[in-house]
GROMACS .gro file of C-alpha atoms in nm:
model
  117
    1UNK     CA    1   0.000   0.000   0.000
    2UNK     CA    2   0.139   0.336  -0.101
    3UNK     CA    3   0.054   0.619   0.138
    4UNK     CA    4   0.119   0.983   0.063
    5UNK     CA    5   0.147   1.206   0.367
    6UNK     CA    6   0.102   1.581   0.366
    7UNK     CA    7   0.243   1.681   0.703
    8UNK     CA    8   0.554   1.768   0.898
    9UNK     CA    9   0.862   1.552   0.951
   10UNK     CA   10   0.738   1.483   1.306
   11UNK     CA   11   0.408   1.362   1.158
   12UNK     CA   12   0.594   1.124   0.927
   13UNK     CA   13   0.801   0.987   1.213
   14UNK     CA   14   0.491   0.925   1.425
   15UNK     CA   15   0.301   0.770   1.134
   16UNK     CA   16   0.586   0.537   1.037
   17UNK     CA   17   0.642   0.425   1.398
   18UNK     CA   18   0.274   0.358   1.464
   19UNK     CA   19   0.204   0.182   1.134
   20UNK     CA   20   0.486  -0.063   1.194
   21UNK     CA   21   0.318  -0.180   1.517
   22UNK     CA   22  -0.043  -0.212   1.398
   23UNK     CA   23  -0.181  -0.565   1.359
   24UNK     CA   24  -0.373  -0.455   1.046
   25UNK     CA   25  -0.038  -0.362   0.883
   26UNK     CA   26   0.195  -0.639   1.002
   27UNK     CA   27   0.210  -0.837   0.678
   28UNK     CA   28   0.165  -0.553   0.434
   29UNK     CA   29   0.419  -0.366   0.231
   30UNK     CA   30   0.341  -0.007   0.327
   31UNK     CA   31   0.543   0.271   0.169
   32UNK     CA   32   0.511   0.629   0.293
   33UNK     CA   33   0.602   0.924   0.075
   34UNK     CA   34   0.589   1.249   0.266
   35UNK     CA   35   0.554   1.612   0.167
   36UNK     CA   36   0.565   1.914   0.394
   37UNK     CA   37   0.552   2.160   0.103
   38UNK     CA   38   0.211   2.213  -0.062
   39UNK     CA   39   0.343   2.254  -0.416
   40UNK     CA   40   0.557   1.939  -0.391
   41UNK     CA   41   0.255   1.753  -0.251
   42UNK     CA   42   0.047   1.854  -0.556
   43UNK     CA   43   0.321   1.750  -0.799
   44UNK     CA   44   0.371   1.419  -0.617
   45UNK     CA   45   0.000   1.334  -0.636
   46UNK     CA   46  -0.007   1.407  -1.008
   47UNK     CA   47   0.309   1.209  -1.085
   48UNK     CA   48   0.230   0.898  -0.883
   49UNK     CA   49  -0.123   0.854  -0.744
   50UNK     CA   50  -0.121   0.667  -0.410
   51UNK     CA   51  -0.354   0.407  -0.262
   52UNK     CA   52  -0.435   0.639   0.029
   53UNK     CA   53  -0.365   1.002   0.121
   54UNK     CA   54  -0.298   1.114   0.478
   55UNK     CA   55  -0.330   1.485   0.557
   56UNK     CA   56  -0.186   1.590   0.893
   57UNK     CA   57  -0.124   1.961   0.839
   58UNK     CA   58  -0.309   2.177   1.087
   59UNK     CA   59  -0.565   2.447   1.022
   60UNK     CA   60  -0.639   2.586   0.679
   61UNK     CA   61  -0.322   2.428   0.537
   62UNK     CA   62  -0.470   2.086   0.607
   63UNK     CA   63  -0.803   2.181   0.452
   64UNK     CA   64  -0.631   2.309   0.139
   65UNK     CA   65  -0.436   1.983   0.120
   66UNK     CA   66  -0.755   1.778   0.142
   67UNK     CA   67  -0.927   1.989  -0.124
   68UNK     CA   68  -0.631   1.948  -0.359
   69UNK     CA   69  -0.606   1.574  -0.290
   70UNK     CA   70  -0.976   1.518  -0.362
   71UNK     CA   71  -0.952   1.724  -0.684
   72UNK     CA   72  -0.642   1.547  -0.814
   73UNK     CA   73  -0.712   1.191  -0.694
   74UNK     CA   74  -1.092   1.177  -0.686
   75UNK     CA   75  -1.118   0.805  -0.610
   76UNK     CA   76  -0.834   0.779  -0.358
   77UNK     CA   77  -0.941   0.769   0.009
   78UNK     CA   78  -0.820   1.056   0.227
   79UNK     CA   79  -0.754   1.035   0.602
   80UNK     CA   80  -0.748   1.379   0.764
   81UNK     CA   81  -0.599   1.441   1.107
   82UNK     CA   82  -0.624   1.799   1.232
   83UNK     CA   83  -0.561   2.002   1.546
   84UNK     CA   84  -0.915   2.144   1.513
   85UNK     CA   85  -1.229   1.933   1.555
   86UNK     CA   86  -1.417   2.207   1.369
   87UNK     CA   87  -1.292   2.067   1.039
   88UNK     CA   88  -1.491   1.746   1.094
   89UNK     CA   89  -1.797   1.876   0.910
   90UNK     CA   90  -1.578   2.001   0.627
   91UNK     CA   91  -1.414   1.658   0.599
   92UNK     CA   92  -1.757   1.502   0.555
   93UNK     CA   93  -1.851   1.754   0.283
   94UNK     CA   94  -1.521   1.687   0.104
   95UNK     CA   95  -1.573   1.310   0.113
   96UNK     CA   96  -1.286   1.209   0.341
   97UNK     CA   97  -1.274   0.843   0.435
   98UNK     CA   98  -1.174   0.932   0.792
   99UNK     CA   99  -1.133   1.240   1.011
  100UNK     CA  100  -1.001   1.266   1.365
  101UNK     CA  101  -0.860   1.533   1.592
  102UNK     CA  102  -0.494   1.505   1.687
  103UNK     CA  103  -0.321   1.341   1.866
  104UNK     CA  104  -0.346   1.017   1.672
  105UNK     CA  105  -0.340   0.700   1.879
  106UNK     CA  106  -0.259   0.356   1.735
  107UNK     CA  107  -0.628   0.262   1.770
  108UNK     CA  108  -0.738   0.569   1.572
  109UNK     CA  109  -0.477   0.503   1.303
  110UNK     CA  110  -0.585   0.139   1.275
  111UNK     CA  111  -0.949   0.244   1.231
  112UNK     CA  112  -0.850   0.501   0.968
  113UNK     CA  113  -0.644   0.251   0.768
  114UNK     CA  114  -0.928   0.000   0.771
  115UNK     CA  115  -1.146   0.267   0.603
  116UNK     CA  116  -0.892   0.298   0.322
  117UNK     CA  117  -0.874  -0.067   0.223
   0.00000   0.00000   0.00000
């Protein structure tokens, strides 16, 4: 499974560490490509569409990332993790497969990944 992450380096570290311990991911080949720059994220999605997109940028940056992801990769599920629960309704309107407020626990990540299969 190829995951594309739009988030910080700390987000990538947390995601990689947690994914490696999840029972749902133990026997899967999961590759994470990360982008912390919006323009690079857009180019990366266009060049190589993933199996799942993970947006972990906070605030409006995260919302813009989700909007771009849904426009570029219409049929690819998007998991959105934000510092603001207020974006939950927006995630529903945008068609995200999963939304949750940070911090992201292993249980939350496992539930999100199961929505992207």
